[in-house]
XYZ file of C-alpha atoms in Angstrom:
423
model
C 138.716 -136.419 -113.335
C 139.633 -132.842 -114.260
C 137.104 -131.588 -111.716
C 138.619 -133.772 -109.007
C 142.091 -132.458 -109.805
C 140.727 -128.938 -109.490
C 139.260 -129.884 -106.132
C 142.591 -131.260 -104.880
C 144.474 -128.180 -106.026
C 142.025 -125.900 -104.210
C 143.200 -127.166 -100.817
C 145.979 -129.222 -99.250
C 145.584 -132.814 -100.444
C 148.267 -134.326 -98.144
C 146.411 -133.025 -95.069
C 143.155 -134.456 -96.406
C 144.789 -137.847 -96.952
C 146.362 -137.767 -93.487
C 142.962 -136.947 -91.972
C 141.277 -139.818 -93.800
C 143.963 -142.283 -92.694
C 143.830 -141.021 -89.110
C 140.056 -141.373 -88.924
C 140.069 -144.753 -90.701
C 142.491 -146.360 -88.251
C 140.837 -144.724 -85.244
C 137.435 -146.024 -86.316
C 138.880 -149.527 -86.673
C 140.272 -149.376 -83.130
C 136.992 -147.978 -81.791
C 135.032 -151.087 -82.847
C 137.792 -153.590 -82.055
C 136.017 -155.141 -79.055
C 132.896 -155.632 -81.143
C 134.889 -157.326 -83.896
C 136.513 -159.671 -81.350
C 133.453 -160.109 -79.117
C 132.960 -163.835 -79.948
C 136.531 -164.526 -78.801
C 136.267 -162.405 -75.656
C 132.870 -163.881 -74.788
C 134.233 -167.405 -75.098
C 137.262 -166.579 -72.953
C 135.169 -165.285 -70.039
C 131.902 -167.212 -70.627
C 129.819 -164.068 -70.829
C 126.035 -163.967 -70.696
C 124.059 -162.314 -73.490
C 123.547 -159.182 -71.393
C 127.259 -158.999 -70.537
C 128.147 -159.282 -74.222
C 125.829 -156.426 -75.106
C 127.164 -154.189 -72.363
C 130.786 -154.956 -73.225
C 130.206 -153.990 -76.865
C 128.397 -150.768 -75.912
C 131.113 -149.400 -73.599
C 133.558 -148.175 -76.302
C 130.696 -146.588 -78.247
C 129.421 -144.634 -75.257
C 132.919 -143.661 -74.127
C 133.775 -142.416 -77.613
C 130.672 -140.237 -77.749
C 131.517 -138.571 -74.434
C 135.153 -138.014 -75.431
C 134.388 -136.098 -78.628
C 133.750 -132.851 -76.803
C 136.984 -132.792 -74.722
C 139.079 -133.573 -77.806
C 137.361 -130.785 -79.708
C 138.130 -128.330 -76.919
C 141.764 -129.503 -76.839
C 142.013 -128.938 -80.589
C 141.093 -125.283 -80.089
C 144.062 -124.714 -77.795
C 146.810 -126.800 -79.403
C 145.569 -127.112 -82.995
C 143.821 -129.937 -84.795
C 146.984 -131.628 -86.037
C 148.501 -131.665 -82.549
C 145.224 -132.871 -81.024
C 145.179 -135.757 -83.514
C 148.756 -136.671 -82.586
C 147.942 -136.557 -78.871
C 144.906 -138.759 -79.426
C 146.839 -141.336 -81.460
C 149.546 -141.423 -78.782
C 146.925 -142.148 -76.130
C 145.361 -144.826 -78.337
C 148.711 -146.597 -78.679
C 149.195 -146.514 -74.901
C 145.681 -147.931 -74.458
C 146.454 -150.760 -76.863
C 149.631 -151.545 -74.905
C 147.409 -151.933 -71.821
C 145.155 -154.284 -73.757
C 148.061 -156.410 -74.914
C 149.793 -156.804 -71.557
C 147.301 -156.397 -68.727
C 143.818 -157.769 -69.500
C 142.955 -160.800 -67.400
C 139.254 -160.445 -66.500
C 135.897 -159.186 -67.754
C 136.317 -156.029 -65.666
C 139.596 -155.364 -67.444
C 137.816 -155.767 -70.788
C 135.298 -153.118 -69.720
C 138.148 -150.800 -68.725
C 139.719 -151.464 -72.099
C 136.412 -150.496 -73.704
C 136.614 -147.087 -72.044
C 140.150 -146.657 -73.368
C 139.080 -147.675 -76.874
C 136.567 -144.846 -76.640
C 139.498 -142.456 -77.056
C 139.606 -143.561 -80.704
C 135.911 -142.764 -81.121
C 136.572 -139.105 -80.376
C 138.445 -138.608 -83.653
C 135.520 -137.820 -85.972
C 135.201 -134.079 -85.492
C 138.913 -133.311 -85.515
C 139.504 -135.490 -88.589
C 136.749 -133.829 -90.633
C 137.701 -130.291 -89.646
C 141.420 -130.887 -90.204
C 140.814 -132.514 -93.593
C 138.454 -129.822 -94.882
C 140.105 -126.790 -93.257
C 142.340 -125.985 -96.233
C 139.516 -126.137 -98.788
C 137.278 -123.227 -99.881
C 133.566 -123.287 -98.994
C 132.471 -124.678 -102.358
C 134.669 -127.748 -101.819
C 134.347 -128.314 -98.080
C 131.462 -130.749 -98.477
C 133.480 -133.096 -100.676
C 136.535 -132.747 -98.434
C 134.482 -133.639 -95.359
C 132.973 -136.546 -97.262
C 136.402 -137.931 -98.116
C 137.688 -137.530 -94.573
C 134.435 -138.967 -93.213
C 134.823 -142.037 -95.421
C 137.196 -143.174 -92.709
C 134.207 -144.848 -91.060
C 135.198 -147.664 -93.418
C 137.616 -148.520 -90.611
C 134.778 -150.718 -89.385
C 135.437 -152.915 -92.403
C 139.126 -153.216 -91.488
C 138.278 -154.266 -87.943
C 135.703 -156.949 -88.748
C 137.728 -158.290 -91.682
C 141.176 -158.556 -90.099
C 140.688 -158.780 -86.324
C 138.911 -162.198 -86.242
C 141.497 -164.141 -88.312
C 144.349 -162.500 -86.403
C 142.660 -163.361 -83.100
C 142.180 -166.933 -84.301
C 145.842 -167.260 -85.275
C 147.606 -165.361 -82.488
C 145.076 -164.795 -79.684
C 142.683 -161.895 -79.269
C 144.908 -159.927 -76.879
C 147.680 -159.980 -79.465
C 145.364 -158.089 -81.819
C 145.550 -155.092 -79.477
C 149.335 -155.110 -79.816
C 149.177 -155.450 -83.590
C 146.664 -152.600 -83.768
C 149.027 -150.453 -81.721
C 151.807 -151.084 -84.234
C 149.445 -150.255 -87.108
C 148.631 -146.896 -85.513
C 152.235 -145.876 -86.173
C 151.329 -145.519 -89.865
C 148.676 -142.763 -89.549
C 150.788 -141.156 -86.809
C 153.801 -140.909 -89.124
C 151.703 -139.679 -92.058
C 150.161 -137.006 -89.839
C 153.570 -135.822 -88.607
C 155.143 -135.694 -92.067
C 152.375 -134.568 -94.411
C 149.622 -132.746 -92.495
C 149.583 -128.993 -91.960
C 147.396 -127.077 -89.559
C 144.646 -125.288 -91.552
C 144.594 -121.485 -91.445
C 140.868 -121.115 -90.698
C 139.877 -119.865 -87.258
C 138.427 -122.599 -85.052
C 137.445 -121.072 -81.702
C 134.045 -121.020 -80.043
C 132.717 -120.697 -76.538
C 130.992 -123.498 -74.663
C 127.713 -121.637 -75.139
C 128.246 -121.559 -78.896
C 129.189 -125.220 -78.979
C 126.010 -126.429 -77.276
C 123.698 -123.683 -78.573
C 121.706 -125.968 -80.899
C 120.617 -127.961 -77.838
C 118.642 -124.932 -76.682
C 116.459 -125.339 -79.758
C 113.856 -127.939 -80.695
C 115.453 -128.393 -84.089
C 118.787 -129.293 -82.504
C 117.166 -132.065 -80.489
C 115.169 -133.272 -83.478
C 118.307 -133.620 -85.591
C 120.196 -135.287 -82.740
C 117.462 -137.869 -82.137
C 117.284 -138.751 -85.833
C 121.081 -139.166 -85.819
C 120.678 -141.539 -82.882
C 118.896 -143.833 -85.339
C 121.103 -143.340 -88.402
C 124.646 -143.090 -87.044
C 123.880 -144.738 -83.707
C 122.299 -147.597 -85.621
C 125.334 -147.892 -87.888
C 127.957 -148.062 -85.147
C 125.791 -150.114 -82.774
C 124.869 -152.776 -85.325
C 128.392 -152.862 -86.785
C 129.767 -153.641 -83.329
C 127.121 -156.223 -82.466
C 126.808 -158.176 -85.733
C 129.883 -160.410 -85.243
C 128.303 -161.656 -82.005
C 124.866 -161.998 -83.603
C 126.066 -163.984 -86.604
C 128.205 -166.260 -84.415
C 125.549 -166.922 -81.767
C 122.455 -167.004 -83.969
C 123.761 -169.044 -86.904
C 126.740 -170.887 -85.458
C 129.159 -169.617 -88.109
C 132.831 -169.435 -87.259
C 134.183 -166.294 -85.664
C 136.052 -165.439 -88.853
C 132.955 -165.947 -91.005
C 130.973 -163.728 -88.629
C 133.457 -160.925 -89.283
C 133.273 -161.425 -93.041
C 129.478 -161.289 -93.033
C 129.565 -158.133 -90.932
C 132.008 -156.627 -93.412
C 129.470 -157.012 -96.237
C 126.892 -154.994 -94.309
C 129.200 -152.261 -93.016
C 130.811 -151.780 -96.417
C 127.358 -151.111 -97.841
C 126.628 -148.486 -95.188
C 129.945 -146.682 -95.699
C 129.583 -146.596 -99.487
C 125.993 -145.324 -99.573
C 126.539 -142.352 -97.250
C 127.725 -140.170 -100.125
C 124.771 -141.336 -102.237
C 122.373 -140.262 -99.493
C 123.703 -136.715 -99.591
C 123.615 -136.633 -103.394
C 119.990 -137.799 -103.542
C 118.966 -135.401 -100.790
C 120.285 -132.442 -102.748
C 117.770 -133.358 -105.448
C 114.691 -134.685 -103.661
C 115.236 -133.018 -100.273
C 116.661 -134.266 -96.983
C 113.236 -134.564 -95.335
C 111.956 -136.824 -98.101
C 115.148 -138.869 -98.046
C 115.086 -139.294 -94.268
C 111.423 -140.308 -94.364
C 112.249 -143.123 -96.759
C 115.333 -144.063 -94.748
C 113.433 -144.383 -91.473
C 110.683 -146.498 -93.052
C 113.210 -148.777 -94.765
C 115.260 -149.079 -91.557
C 112.235 -150.109 -89.502
C 111.020 -152.660 -92.064
C 114.449 -154.209 -92.622
C 115.081 -154.485 -88.869
C 111.796 -156.263 -88.266
C 112.494 -158.618 -91.154
C 115.979 -159.300 -89.771
C 114.395 -160.319 -86.484
C 111.919 -162.595 -88.253
C 114.490 -164.157 -90.600
C 116.577 -165.622 -87.801
C 116.632 -169.068 -89.409
C 118.108 -168.055 -92.772
C 121.687 -166.805 -92.867
C 121.529 -165.691 -96.502
C 118.283 -163.760 -96.093
C 119.469 -162.136 -92.880
C 122.761 -161.039 -94.452
C 120.970 -159.462 -97.423
C 118.533 -157.711 -95.081
C 121.383 -156.323 -92.997
C 123.022 -155.005 -96.163
C 119.745 -153.264 -97.004
C 119.454 -151.884 -93.472
C 123.023 -150.542 -93.491
C 122.460 -148.969 -96.902
C 119.473 -147.126 -95.419
C 121.430 -146.020 -92.350
C 124.355 -144.813 -94.450
C 122.044 -142.857 -96.747
C 120.339 -141.403 -93.668
C 123.623 -140.036 -92.342
C 124.232 -138.274 -95.649
C 120.659 -136.994 -95.807
C 120.682 -135.555 -92.301
C 123.824 -133.550 -92.926
C 122.342 -132.208 -96.129
C 119.821 -130.454 -93.884
C 122.217 -129.228 -91.170
C 123.812 -126.404 -93.245
C 120.363 -125.290 -94.381
C 119.164 -124.929 -90.802
C 122.420 -123.497 -89.382
C 124.077 -121.772 -92.366
C 126.393 -119.637 -90.221
C 127.388 -122.345 -87.751
C 127.150 -125.655 -89.585
C 130.161 -127.252 -87.939
C 129.196 -126.080 -84.450
C 125.710 -127.550 -84.753
C 126.986 -130.686 -86.479
C 129.465 -131.255 -83.685
C 126.897 -131.519 -80.922
C 124.451 -133.459 -83.099
C 127.208 -135.959 -83.797
C 128.088 -136.344 -80.138
C 124.527 -137.053 -79.043
C 123.834 -139.244 -82.051
C 126.826 -141.422 -81.274
C 125.347 -142.188 -77.865
C 122.566 -144.049 -79.661
C 125.111 -146.673 -80.676
C 125.097 -147.969 -77.122
C 121.363 -148.705 -77.276
C 121.476 -151.556 -79.777
C 124.019 -153.939 -78.173
C 122.332 -153.588 -74.788
C 118.836 -154.033 -76.233
C 119.943 -157.125 -78.127
C 121.693 -158.673 -75.147
C 118.826 -158.046 -72.747
C 116.282 -159.329 -75.269
C 118.188 -162.567 -75.748
C 118.866 -163.160 -72.067
C 115.448 -162.361 -70.632
C 113.062 -162.988 -73.552
C 114.914 -165.814 -75.245
C 115.211 -164.144 -78.654
C 116.984 -161.248 -80.338
C 113.733 -160.268 -82.062
C 112.610 -157.818 -79.395
C 115.906 -155.950 -79.657
C 115.279 -155.479 -83.368
C 111.676 -154.523 -82.659
C 112.706 -151.873 -80.109
C 115.046 -150.210 -82.585
C 112.414 -150.418 -85.342
C 109.920 -148.729 -83.009
C 112.456 -145.972 -82.332
C 112.838 -145.472 -86.090
C 109.082 -145.111 -86.553
C 108.925 -142.702 -83.628
C 111.563 -140.529 -85.281
C 109.590 -140.683 -88.553
C 106.494 -139.248 -86.863
C 108.586 -136.533 -85.222
C 110.195 -135.668 -88.575
C 106.854 -135.348 -90.338
C 105.536 -133.069 -87.596
C 108.640 -130.882 -87.580
C 108.835 -130.574 -91.362
C 105.670 -128.456 -91.466
C 107.496 -125.601 -89.737
C 110.830 -126.333 -91.417
C 109.396 -125.912 -94.905
C 107.832 -122.620 -93.883
C 110.994 -121.108 -92.446
C 114.274 -122.430 -93.842
C 113.763 -125.187 -96.442
C 111.849 -125.822 -99.616
C 109.206 -128.560 -99.763
C 110.768 -131.945 -99.047
C 113.866 -130.393 -97.491
C 115.593 -128.992 -100.569
C 117.716 -125.867 -100.361
C 115.977 -122.566 -100.943
C 117.280 -120.138 -103.568
C 120.202 -118.242 -102.097
C 118.449 -114.881 -102.082
C 115.416 -116.285 -100.270
C 117.145 -118.549 -97.772
C 116.850 -117.171 -94.257
C 117.646 -119.191 -91.106
C 115.009 -119.078 -88.388
C 115.592 -116.940 -85.351
C 117.755 -118.731 -82.827
C 120.464 -118.171 -80.305
C 123.255 -115.954 -81.632
C 126.077 -118.026 -83.028
C 127.947 -115.536 -85.149
C 129.956 -116.958 -88.025
C 131.926 -119.481 -86.034
C 133.197 -122.627 -87.749
C 134.135 -125.375 -85.328
C 137.029 -127.801 -85.220
C 134.972 -130.440 -83.511
C 133.174 -131.607 -86.628
C 129.971 -133.609 -86.635
C-alpha cells in the first residue's frame, strides 16, 4: 500500500483516474452494438452473415480512427482531444436514439460507434504522461484497465434494452458519457511531456519485419479479445437459446477474465520472458477455441472454455507489450501505437468468420477453427522470429537483457520520441 501511495504521488492521480474513466466508458460504447446484437437482429430479422458484419463494423471503424485522433491530440493536446472525442460520441448516440429505422442505419451507427474505439492511445498517454519512467508501466496498466468497459456493456445494455427498447440504450449511454466528460474537464491536466512525431516516425515500425510480426500477433490477442467479446452475446443466444440478458451475463464472465489477467500476463512475462509467455498463450488460445467449437451442446462447458480462452488472450496482450519496449526502447509508444491500430483490425475477423461459417456451412465450428489456425500460424512465426530476437535485443525466452548489454537492433531512425497515440 505504501508503494502504491508513492506511485500516486509521483504523478497526477486525478488525471490518471480521469483517463481510466474516459477509456472505460468509451470502450463500453464501442462494443454496444455487439452487446445488443440479439435485440437488433430480432428487430430486422438478420441473417447470420449480416449479424457478423454488423458486429464487426464498429471494431473496424475504431481501428481506423485511432490514427486521426492521435494526430489531433498532437495539435490540441490529449485532454482536449479526449473532450472532442467524447462530444462526438454523445452526438453519435443522439443519432442512434432518434434516427435508426433500418439495418443500413445500424451499420452507419456502427461507424459512429467506432469513434469511441479510437480512445485507447490518447487515454493511455494522457494517464501516464505525468508519471516518471519507472512508473509509466503501472500508470498505463491502470488506464488500460478501462477495457473492462466491455463488462459494463454486456452486463447493463441487455436488461436496459429489454426494459426500455434497444434504441433507448443509445440515449442512456449518451447521458452516461456526461460523467467522464465532466471528470475530464474538472480534474485532468495536460501532461508536460512532449508528444510530437512525424508521420514517418509514427509508421516507422511497419517498415520492419519485427513491426509486422508484433502487429500480427496482436491481431490474435487483442483482436481476438474485442472480436469475441462483441460476438459472444449473439453466439450464446443463438447457439444455446438463452435469454438475451443471460447471454450478456455469460459474456461478462469471459470478458472480465480477460481484463483481469492482462496485468498478470505482463508480470509473468517479466520473469519467464514474453516469447515464452506468448508461445503458451497462442497454444492455449488455439486449443480452447477448437474445444469451444466442439462443445456446442454444453452451455456450462462452453462458458468455462471461453473464460479460459479470454484469460489466454488477456495474458497475451500483457506479454506482447512486455516485449515492445525491449525492441523499441527509444520509441515504445510510437511503435505500440501502430501495433495497436493494426491489431485492432483483427477484431473484425471473428464476427465475420463466425457469421459466414454459420450461414454457409451450418455451424459456428469453422469460424472457431479459422481463428485457431491463425493462432497456430502466429505461433510458428513467433518461434522463427525469436531466433534472431534472442541474438539481438532480448535474452532467451524474451526476458530483458541487463541494462548495460541491451542494444536495440539497427532500424529506421526514430529519435527519442514518445507518442500520444498509445498502443
